[in-house]
Short mmCIF file of C-alpha atoms in Angstrom, two decimals:
data_model
loop_
_atom_site.label_atom_id
_atom_site.label_comp_id
_atom_site.label_asym_id
_atom_site.label_seq_id
_atom_site.Cartn_x
_atom_site.Cartn_y
_atom_site.Cartn_z
CA MET H 45 -14.77 65.44 -22.74
CA LYS H 46 -18.22 64.25 -23.90
CA VAL H 47 -19.07 64.97 -27.63
CA ARG H 48 -23.11 65.14 -28.49
CA ILE H 49 -24.42 65.00 -31.87
CA SER H 50 -25.92 68.28 -33.11
CA VAL H 51 -29.06 68.98 -34.96
CA SER H 52 -26.68 69.90 -38.14
CA ASP H 53 -25.23 66.12 -37.53
CA VAL H 54 -28.63 64.76 -37.25
CA LYS H 55 -29.98 66.91 -40.48
CA ASN H 56 -27.02 65.28 -42.55
CA ALA H 57 -27.30 62.01 -41.47
CA PRO H 58 -26.85 58.90 -43.57
CA LEU H 59 -29.45 57.96 -45.83
CA ILE H 60 -31.71 54.67 -44.96
CA ASN H 61 -32.09 53.17 -48.03
CA LYS H 62 -35.74 53.62 -49.11
CA ASN H 63 -35.05 50.97 -52.00
CA ARG H 64 -34.30 48.50 -49.86
CA ILE H 65 -36.54 49.73 -46.92
CA ALA H 66 -38.25 46.02 -47.13
CA GLU H 67 -35.37 44.23 -46.88
CA ASP H 68 -33.49 46.43 -44.28
CA ILE H 69 -36.16 47.20 -42.16
CA GLY H 70 -38.72 44.77 -42.67
CA ASN H 71 -41.72 43.73 -40.40
CA SER H 72 -41.85 46.60 -37.76
CA ILE H 73 -43.24 46.83 -34.35
CA VAL H 74 -44.03 50.49 -33.39
CA LEU H 75 -44.40 51.49 -29.69
CA ALA H 76 -45.74 54.94 -29.34
CA PRO H 77 -46.68 56.80 -25.91
CA HIS H 78 -49.75 58.49 -27.29
CA PRO H 79 -52.12 58.64 -29.92
CA ASP H 80 -50.22 60.98 -32.50
CA ASP H 81 -46.60 59.96 -31.88
CA GLU H 82 -46.74 57.37 -34.42
CA SER H 83 -47.67 59.39 -37.11
CA LEU H 84 -45.46 62.34 -35.86
CA GLY H 85 -42.28 60.25 -35.45
CA CYS H 86 -42.40 57.57 -37.75
CA GLY H 87 -45.69 57.86 -40.25
CA GLY H 88 -43.29 57.98 -43.80
CA LEU H 89 -41.53 55.20 -42.48
CA ILE H 90 -44.74 53.23 -41.58
CA ALA H 91 -46.60 54.27 -44.88
CA MET H 92 -43.40 52.83 -46.73
CA LEU H 93 -43.25 49.78 -45.12
CA ARG H 94 -46.85 48.89 -45.95
CA ALA H 95 -46.55 50.25 -49.34
CA SER H 96 -43.51 47.42 -49.79
CA GLY H 97 -45.88 44.78 -48.25
CA LYS H 98 -44.28 44.62 -45.03
CA ASN H 99 -46.19 44.24 -41.89
CA VAL H 100 -46.36 46.81 -39.30
CA ILE H 101 -48.32 46.38 -36.05
CA ILE H 102 -48.42 49.88 -33.65
CA ILE H 103 -48.80 49.44 -30.00
CA PHE H 104 -50.09 52.62 -28.33
CA ILE H 105 -49.01 52.52 -24.69
CA THR H 106 -51.58 54.95 -23.19
CA SER H 107 -54.87 55.97 -24.85
CA GLY H 108 -53.96 60.00 -24.21
CA SER H 109 -56.56 60.74 -21.61
CA ALA H 110 -54.62 63.08 -20.00
CA SER H 111 -54.27 65.78 -22.78
CA HIS H 112 -57.16 67.93 -21.62
CA LEU H 113 -57.77 67.36 -18.09
CA HIS H 114 -60.09 70.06 -17.37
CA SER H 115 -62.81 69.98 -20.14
CA ALA H 116 -66.38 69.21 -19.15
CA THR H 117 -66.72 67.88 -22.27
CA HIS H 118 -64.25 65.22 -22.97
CA PRO H 119 -63.57 63.66 -19.73
CA PRO H 120 -60.67 61.09 -19.50
CA HIS H 121 -62.44 57.79 -20.31
CA LYS H 122 -64.55 59.93 -23.25
CA LEU H 123 -61.28 61.64 -24.78
CA ALA H 124 -59.53 58.27 -24.74
CA ALA H 125 -62.18 56.44 -26.73
CA LEU H 126 -62.31 59.73 -28.64
CA ARG H 127 -57.98 59.39 -29.11
CA GLU H 128 -58.42 55.63 -30.05
CA SER H 129 -60.81 56.28 -32.84
CA GLU H 130 -58.55 58.98 -34.41
CA ALA H 131 -55.70 56.91 -33.74
CA LYS H 132 -56.88 53.80 -35.77
CA ALA H 133 -57.75 56.53 -38.54
CA ALA H 134 -54.65 57.43 -38.73
CA CYS H 135 -53.09 54.42 -39.18
CA LEU H 136 -55.34 53.19 -41.43
CA VAL H 137 -54.22 56.50 -43.54
CA LEU H 138 -50.53 55.26 -42.89
CA GLY H 139 -51.81 51.66 -44.49
CA VAL H 140 -51.87 49.91 -40.78
CA ARG H 141 -55.50 48.18 -40.50
CA PRO H 142 -57.18 48.02 -37.34
CA LYS H 143 -56.61 44.70 -36.28
CA ASN H 144 -52.92 45.71 -36.14
CA VAL H 145 -53.36 48.41 -34.05
CA PHE H 146 -53.22 48.00 -30.38
CA PHE H 147 -54.16 49.86 -26.85
CA LEU H 148 -52.68 48.66 -23.72
CA LYS H 149 -54.31 51.66 -21.86
CA ALA H 150 -51.72 52.46 -19.43
CA GLN H 151 -51.93 55.50 -17.27
CA ASP H 152 -51.73 58.75 -19.58
CA GLY H 153 -49.28 60.84 -17.72
CA GLY H 154 -48.33 58.05 -15.37
CA LEU H 155 -45.92 55.39 -16.74
CA GLN H 156 -42.94 56.96 -14.87
CA SER H 157 -44.91 55.43 -11.86
CA LEU H 158 -45.00 51.98 -13.12
CA ASP H 159 -43.41 49.66 -11.03
CA SER H 160 -41.46 46.66 -12.21
CA THR H 161 -44.28 44.06 -12.44
CA GLU H 162 -46.71 46.40 -13.86
CA ILE H 163 -43.83 47.33 -16.51
CA ASP H 164 -43.22 43.12 -16.87
CA GLU H 165 -46.95 42.86 -17.74
CA LEU H 166 -46.71 45.42 -20.49
CA VAL H 167 -43.53 43.62 -22.12
CA GLU H 168 -45.51 40.43 -22.00
CA THR H 169 -48.45 41.83 -23.60
CA ILE H 170 -46.35 42.99 -26.52
CA ALA H 171 -44.40 39.73 -27.07
CA ALA H 172 -48.07 37.99 -27.05
CA ILE H 173 -49.14 40.64 -29.57
CA SER H 174 -45.78 40.51 -31.86
CA LEU H 175 -45.85 36.47 -31.28
CA ASN H 176 -45.45 34.49 -34.70
CA ARG H 177 -45.58 37.81 -36.60
CA ASN H 178 -41.82 37.47 -37.78
CA MET H 179 -41.16 40.76 -36.63
CA GLN H 180 -37.45 42.29 -37.82
CA SER H 181 -37.81 45.61 -36.26
CA ILE H 182 -38.97 47.65 -33.53
CA LEU H 183 -39.28 51.32 -33.30
CA PHE H 184 -39.90 53.55 -29.89
CA PRO H 185 -39.52 57.20 -28.55
CA TRP H 186 -35.95 58.35 -28.22
CA ARG H 187 -34.56 57.12 -24.62
CA ARG H 188 -33.84 60.99 -23.53
CA ASP H 189 -36.96 62.52 -25.17
CA PRO H 190 -38.25 65.45 -22.83
CA HIS H 191 -41.46 63.75 -21.68
CA PRO H 192 -41.30 61.03 -18.86
CA ASP H 193 -44.02 58.85 -21.23
CA HIS H 194 -41.55 58.63 -23.78
CA ILE H 195 -39.02 57.79 -21.74
CA MET H 196 -40.85 55.25 -20.24
CA THR H 197 -41.92 53.76 -23.45
CA ASN H 198 -38.21 53.52 -24.21
CA THR H 199 -37.40 51.55 -21.50
CA ILE H 200 -40.67 49.26 -22.12
CA GLY H 201 -39.21 48.51 -25.65
CA LYS H 202 -35.80 47.86 -24.65
CA GLN H 203 -37.14 45.64 -21.65
CA PHE H 204 -38.95 43.78 -24.62
CA VAL H 205 -35.51 43.74 -26.61
CA LYS H 206 -33.40 42.07 -24.00
CA ALA H 207 -36.34 39.45 -23.33
CA GLY H 208 -35.38 37.58 -26.40
CA ASN H 209 -36.02 39.58 -28.95
CA ASP H 210 -32.06 41.17 -29.33
CA LYS H 211 -31.89 40.47 -33.00
CA LEU H 212 -34.69 43.15 -33.52
CA ILE H 213 -33.46 46.25 -35.48
CA GLN H 214 -33.76 49.01 -33.02
CA LEU H 215 -34.79 52.62 -34.19
CA GLU H 216 -35.54 55.25 -31.52
CA TYR H 217 -37.43 58.06 -32.83
CA PRO H 218 -37.28 61.99 -31.63
CA ILE H 219 -40.44 63.77 -30.82
CA TRP H 220 -40.16 66.74 -27.92
CA LEU H 221 -36.33 66.45 -28.46
CA TRP H 222 -36.49 69.07 -31.58
CA ASN H 223 -38.27 71.78 -29.52
CA ASN H 224 -37.71 71.11 -26.05
CA GLY H 225 -34.57 69.24 -25.90
CA LEU H 226 -31.95 70.44 -23.51
CA ILE H 227 -28.44 69.90 -24.53
CA GLU H 228 -28.32 66.81 -22.24
CA ASP H 229 -31.01 65.04 -23.76
CA TRP H 230 -28.97 64.90 -27.23
CA PRO H 231 -26.94 61.87 -27.94
CA LEU H 232 -23.47 61.42 -27.17
CA LEU H 233 -21.24 60.69 -30.33
CA GLU H 234 -20.26 57.33 -28.81
CA GLU H 235 -23.85 56.58 -27.78
CA VAL H 236 -25.62 55.67 -31.15
CA LYS H 237 -25.79 55.89 -34.82
CA TYR H 238 -27.99 58.70 -36.36
CA VAL H 239 -29.77 58.09 -39.77
CA ARG H 240 -32.73 59.76 -41.83
CA LEU H 241 -35.10 58.49 -44.24
CA ASN H 242 -35.97 60.29 -47.23
CA ILE H 243 -39.71 60.47 -46.89
CA LYS H 244 -40.67 62.88 -50.17
CA ASP H 245 -42.57 60.58 -51.66
CA TYR H 246 -44.99 60.42 -48.45
CA VAL H 247 -45.15 63.76 -46.58
CA SER H 248 -48.57 64.34 -47.77
CA VAL H 249 -49.71 60.48 -46.56
CA LYS H 250 -48.01 61.75 -43.07
CA LYS H 251 -49.96 65.20 -42.96
CA GLU H 252 -53.37 63.55 -43.87
CA ALA H 253 -52.61 60.73 -40.60
CA ILE H 254 -51.68 63.68 -38.38
CA GLU H 255 -54.47 65.46 -39.20
CA LYS H 256 -56.45 62.70 -38.20
CA HIS H 257 -55.71 63.74 -34.52
CA LYS H 258 -58.22 66.42 -34.22
CA SER H 259 -58.59 66.94 -30.72
CA GLN H 260 -54.54 67.41 -30.59
CA LEU H 261 -54.76 69.96 -33.17
CA GLY H 262 -57.18 72.13 -31.26
CA HIS H 263 -60.38 71.31 -33.55
CA ILE H 264 -62.61 69.44 -31.24
CA ILE H 265 -62.51 70.10 -27.29
CA LYS H 266 -63.15 73.86 -26.83
CA ASP H 267 -63.82 74.17 -22.67
CA ASP H 268 -59.97 73.34 -21.77
CA SER H 269 -57.97 76.57 -22.38
CA THR H 270 -54.72 74.19 -20.27
CA GLY H 271 -55.27 71.54 -22.74
CA PHE H 272 -52.62 70.23 -25.18
CA VAL H 273 -52.73 71.83 -28.84
CA LEU H 274 -50.02 70.86 -31.37
CA THR H 275 -49.03 74.49 -32.57
CA GLU H 276 -47.61 74.93 -35.83
CA ASN H 277 -44.31 75.27 -33.87
CA LEU H 278 -44.49 72.15 -32.65
CA LEU H 279 -45.41 70.55 -35.92
CA LYS H 280 -42.73 72.09 -37.99
CA PRO H 281 -40.09 69.55 -37.18
CA PHE H 282 -42.27 66.60 -38.94
CA GLU H 283 -43.42 68.52 -41.85
CA GLY H 284 -40.07 68.24 -43.92
CA ASN H 285 -38.70 65.68 -46.54
CA TYR H 286 -37.53 63.26 -44.14
CA GLU H 287 -37.78 61.66 -40.64
CA TYR H 288 -34.99 60.75 -38.10
CA TYR H 289 -33.95 57.80 -36.15
CA PHE H 290 -31.18 56.88 -33.70
CA THR H 291 -29.76 53.23 -33.96
CA GLU H 292 -27.22 51.19 -31.81
CA LYS H 293 -23.76 52.23 -32.28
CA ASP H 294 -22.41 48.74 -32.13
CA ARG H 295 -24.40 45.61 -32.94
CA GLN H 296 -21.10 43.48 -32.68
CA LEU H 297 -21.63 41.65 -35.93
CA ASN H 298 -19.15 39.50 -37.36
CA SER H 299 -17.30 39.46 -41.22
CA LEU H 300 -19.89 38.63 -43.13
CA ASP H 301 -18.86 35.13 -45.12
CA LYS H 302 -18.67 33.32 -48.08
CA SER H 303 -22.43 31.74 -48.11
CA TYR H 304 -23.63 35.43 -48.09
CA PHE H 305 -22.82 36.43 -51.14
CA GLU H 306 -23.23 33.23 -52.51
CA HIS H 307 -27.03 34.24 -51.83
CA ILE H 308 -26.51 37.60 -53.18
CA TYR H 309 -25.52 36.21 -56.14
CA ASN H 310 -27.54 33.19 -56.46
CA ASN H 311 -30.36 35.46 -56.92
CA SER H 312 -28.86 37.53 -59.74
CA SER H 313 -25.73 38.09 -61.64
CA ASP H 314 -25.64 41.93 -61.32
CA PRO H 315 -27.05 42.28 -57.76
CA TRP H 316 -26.40 46.12 -57.09
CA ASN H 317 -27.35 47.31 -60.78
CA PHE H 318 -23.46 47.78 -61.40
CA LYS H 319 -23.96 47.40 -65.24
CA ASN H 320 -27.04 49.99 -65.37
CA SER H 321 -27.23 52.33 -62.53
CA THR H 322 -26.27 55.88 -63.29
CA TYR H 323 -25.37 56.52 -59.35
CA GLU H 324 -22.80 53.63 -59.70
CA ASN H 325 -21.17 54.48 -63.32
CA GLU H 326 -21.15 58.16 -62.18
CA LYS H 327 -18.95 57.08 -58.87
CA TYR H 328 -16.73 55.01 -61.10
CA LYS H 329 -15.97 57.73 -62.77
CA THR H 330 -15.44 59.80 -59.92
CA SER H 331 -13.10 57.30 -58.30
CA ILE H 332 -10.82 57.06 -61.29
CA LEU H 333 -10.03 60.84 -61.47
CA ALA H 334 -9.66 60.80 -58.14
CA ILE H 335 -6.45 58.48 -57.76
CA GLY H 336 -5.05 60.85 -60.31
CA GLU H 337 -3.35 61.03 -63.77
CA LYS H 338 -0.35 58.75 -63.41
CA LYS H 339 0.00 55.09 -65.00
CA PHE H 340 0.13 52.49 -62.23
CA LYS H 341 2.32 49.41 -63.00
CA LYS H 342 0.80 47.16 -60.96
CA GLY H 343 -2.78 47.13 -59.48
CA PHE H 344 -5.00 45.28 -56.84
CA GLU H 345 -8.48 45.28 -56.41
CA ILE H 346 -10.21 44.07 -53.78
CA GLY H 347 -13.80 42.89 -54.26
CA CYS H 348 -13.95 43.55 -58.05
CA SER H 349 -17.60 42.09 -58.42
CA ILE H 350 -18.15 41.76 -61.76
CA GLY H 351 -16.00 43.76 -63.28
CA VAL H 352 -17.35 47.31 -63.86
CA GLN H 353 -14.90 49.23 -62.11
CA THR H 354 -12.32 46.49 -63.28
CA LYS H 355 -12.70 47.29 -66.55
CA LEU H 356 -11.81 50.76 -66.06
CA LEU H 357 -8.71 50.42 -63.54
CA ALA H 358 -7.23 48.38 -66.21
CA GLU H 359 -6.75 50.97 -68.57
CA ARG H 360 -5.20 52.57 -65.76
CA CYS H 361 -2.85 49.66 -64.89
CA ASP H 362 -0.07 47.63 -66.74
CA THR H 363 -1.27 44.86 -64.66
CA LEU H 364 -4.42 44.29 -62.52
CA LEU H 365 -4.84 41.40 -60.13
CA ALA H 366 -8.59 41.96 -59.38
CA VAL H 367 -9.99 39.30 -56.47
CA ASP H 368 -13.58 38.55 -55.33
CA ILE H 369 -14.70 36.14 -52.52
CA ASN H 370 -17.61 34.79 -54.88
CA GLU H 371 -17.27 32.33 -58.03
CA LYS H 372 -19.90 33.60 -59.79
CA ALA H 373 -19.13 37.20 -59.60
CA VAL H 374 -15.60 36.51 -60.83
CA LYS H 375 -16.83 34.56 -63.77
CA GLU H 376 -19.06 37.57 -64.59
CA ALA H 377 -16.02 39.82 -64.26
CA LYS H 378 -14.37 38.45 -66.64
CA LEU H 379 -17.25 38.60 -69.37
CA THR H 380 -17.59 42.25 -68.90
CA CYS H 381 -14.01 42.57 -69.08
CA LYS H 382 -13.29 39.84 -71.95
CA GLY H 383 -10.36 41.23 -74.31
CA LYS H 384 -8.21 43.30 -71.17
CA ASP H 385 -5.61 41.20 -71.37
CA ASN H 386 -3.38 42.50 -68.73
CA ILE H 387 -6.09 41.29 -65.87
CA LYS H 388 -5.31 38.90 -63.61
CA PHE H 389 -8.58 37.31 -61.60
CA LYS H 390 -8.69 35.36 -58.80
CA VAL H 391 -11.76 33.84 -56.04
CA LEU H 392 -10.06 34.94 -52.87
CA ASP H 393 -11.03 35.61 -49.37
CA ILE H 394 -8.68 38.29 -48.52
CA SER H 395 -9.57 38.06 -44.62
CA LYS H 396 -7.84 34.36 -44.69
CA ASP H 397 -5.57 34.74 -48.04
CA PHE H 398 -4.33 38.04 -48.84
CA PRO H 399 -2.32 37.90 -51.76
CA LYS H 400 1.41 38.04 -51.63
CA GLY H 401 3.33 40.95 -53.92
CA LYS H 402 3.96 44.55 -53.97
CA TYR H 403 1.43 47.01 -55.66
CA ASP H 404 1.46 51.05 -56.41
CA LEU H 405 -2.45 50.86 -57.17
CA ILE H 406 -4.70 49.46 -54.17
CA THR H 407 -8.29 49.82 -53.92
CA LEU H 408 -10.72 48.94 -51.15
CA CYS H 409 -14.25 49.87 -52.78
CA GLU H 410 -17.49 48.67 -51.23
CA VAL H 411 -16.05 45.92 -48.92
CA GLY H 412 -14.77 47.05 -45.81
CA TYR H 413 -18.68 47.48 -44.49
CA TYR H 414 -18.63 43.89 -44.83
CA LEU H 415 -16.19 43.31 -42.21
CA ASP H 416 -16.26 43.10 -38.62
CA LYS H 417 -13.28 46.24 -37.17
CA ASN H 418 -10.38 43.47 -36.25
CA THR H 419 -10.83 42.07 -39.45
CA LEU H 420 -10.82 45.31 -41.04
CA VAL H 421 -7.71 46.46 -38.95
CA THR H 422 -5.82 43.39 -40.07
CA ILE H 423 -6.82 43.82 -43.84
CA PHE H 424 -5.40 47.69 -43.57
CA GLN H 425 -2.17 46.16 -42.27
CA ASP H 426 -1.95 43.84 -45.29
CA ILE H 427 -2.65 46.56 -47.99
CA HIS H 428 -0.08 48.78 -45.72
CA ASN H 429 2.80 46.05 -46.36
CA ALA H 430 2.07 45.51 -49.77
CA LEU H 431 1.75 49.05 -51.00
CA LEU H 432 4.81 50.65 -52.52
CA LYS H 433 6.19 54.00 -51.55
CA ASN H 434 4.79 56.77 -53.71
CA GLY H 435 1.62 54.47 -54.51
CA ARG H 436 -2.30 55.25 -53.88
CA LEU H 437 -4.71 53.52 -52.16
CA LEU H 438 -8.43 54.09 -53.37
CA VAL H 439 -10.95 53.42 -50.84
CA VAL H 440 -14.73 54.10 -51.90
CA HIS H 441 -17.97 53.11 -49.78
CA TRP H 442 -21.94 53.82 -49.50
CA ILE H 443 -22.31 55.73 -46.14
CA GLY H 444 -26.00 54.68 -45.94
CA PHE H 445 -27.66 52.82 -43.38
CA VAL H 446 -27.44 48.95 -43.89
CA PRO H 447 -28.33 46.80 -40.48
CA GLU H 448 -26.82 43.65 -41.57
CA TYR H 449 -23.79 44.99 -42.43
CA PRO H 450 -21.20 45.01 -39.09
CA LEU H 451 -20.01 48.61 -39.84
CA SER H 452 -21.00 51.87 -41.72
CA GLY H 453 -19.13 53.32 -44.50
CA ASP H 454 -18.23 56.21 -42.21
CA ASP H 455 -16.85 53.31 -39.62
CA VAL H 456 -14.52 52.30 -42.39
CA HIS H 457 -12.94 55.36 -43.74
CA ASN H 458 -12.49 56.49 -39.87
CA SER H 459 -11.16 53.82 -38.95
CA LEU H 460 -8.78 53.69 -41.97
CA LYS H 461 -7.87 57.34 -41.04
CA LYS H 462 -6.93 56.96 -37.61
CA PHE H 463 -4.61 53.73 -38.96
CA LEU H 464 -2.70 55.23 -41.49
CA LEU H 465 -2.00 58.84 -39.75
CA GLY H 466 -0.54 56.67 -36.76
CA LYS H 467 1.55 54.78 -39.52
CA ASN H 468 2.66 58.50 -40.27
CA LYS H 469 3.61 57.03 -43.84
CA TYR H 470 0.72 58.69 -45.82
CA VAL H 471 -1.07 61.70 -47.35
CA GLN H 472 -4.48 62.32 -47.99
CA ILE H 473 -4.69 63.63 -51.57
CA SER H 474 -8.66 63.23 -52.46
CA ASN H 475 -11.14 63.27 -49.76
CA GLN H 476 -14.76 63.64 -51.15
CA ARG H 477 -18.33 62.95 -49.65
CA ASN H 478 -21.87 63.49 -51.08
CA GLU H 479 -25.23 62.04 -49.77
CA LEU H 480 -24.46 58.40 -50.55
CA TYR H 481 -20.90 57.83 -50.72
CA LYS H 482 -17.45 58.70 -49.17
CA LEU H 483 -14.35 58.69 -51.33
CA ASP H 484 -10.85 58.80 -50.34
CA VAL H 485 -7.41 58.64 -51.87
CA TRP H 486 -4.15 58.19 -49.68
CA GLU H 487 -0.50 58.19 -51.14
CA LYS H 488 2.19 56.19 -49.22
CA ILE H 489 5.13 58.56 -48.96
CA ALA H 490 7.77 57.02 -46.83
#
């Protein structure tokens, strides 16, 4: 049976990390079928990227000349010019200057009639515009957004990606899916990942950009009662504090290796602000409470980083082995845990050299999403073999969207649940989820 993502699922989707928008999304190409789609679908993201110093180019496939076909005051050529002017004004509000706004002038309402040669020409034009701009992501409408021009813009975007641009992060934004979508227009669960972006600080900017499209708001053209108007009902999905995107389900990324973490720790001794972050410290306290009040004889912490959680775990274990793939992280962890003589630190890549021994507490926190699926399952088996009867496994992961990670936090926890239930030797004693992370504790009962 095919399972579709619901509106509720999307509204509660994992978050794009707004504090890392520049690193995670980067310089971006926005493909819009018509002037106004850029502001409606991704105005908040565009504004955030520009505010973070990233480059954004916005490419309009059509100029929107068919929105009022029966207007005598605004025939198609005049309407196209007006809508291009409105688009430039809206883009400027979002931080994108006219030199980075492009109009391909394809036939509004007629994109579905394009032949393969015409599509190729549009793709080549997009390639020429984006050449040597170091683009990292591309945005285009959702593949089944219920408007032919939107669907074809998605097709054009996908073809551009396939033409040697497959490293671009792809984000598909819904427009008419919200109000006009049928059940079959919504994504299948196995088809995409769904994410959301908190644009609370940019809602007013987005609103101002939308308001620049006056011809579509009924403020200018008065002689075409059949013309398109963005009514209050149509605008409602775009007035909240979040924008919603669909992205590739499985990008087939390999595990992040030692060099990735060397780069991270060479730039900072505390790259995730573990020592001073209120979020991190609250998460650590919640994690320690979740493993219960019992004292553990022998603990094993996978991915100790700089030792902040290690120090708390050491208070609950007679002995604790704490490992990390990065030498600088382990060195810093030893300083963090100075005076805790029951901890043994080791620089170790567990995907290649899982330590021998048996443990009654194992923790896998903020590690699993660095690994590809096959490697992760191998480590699950290693953990199963190393965990004693009545031992506990603590697993915690950030569930936000990080494009460079092979897996999401939810991927890790869902995969682990499937693995452990298949063993028929585990019970789940804690299952917690908030907006930013997922926490599970499992006990081995046989």
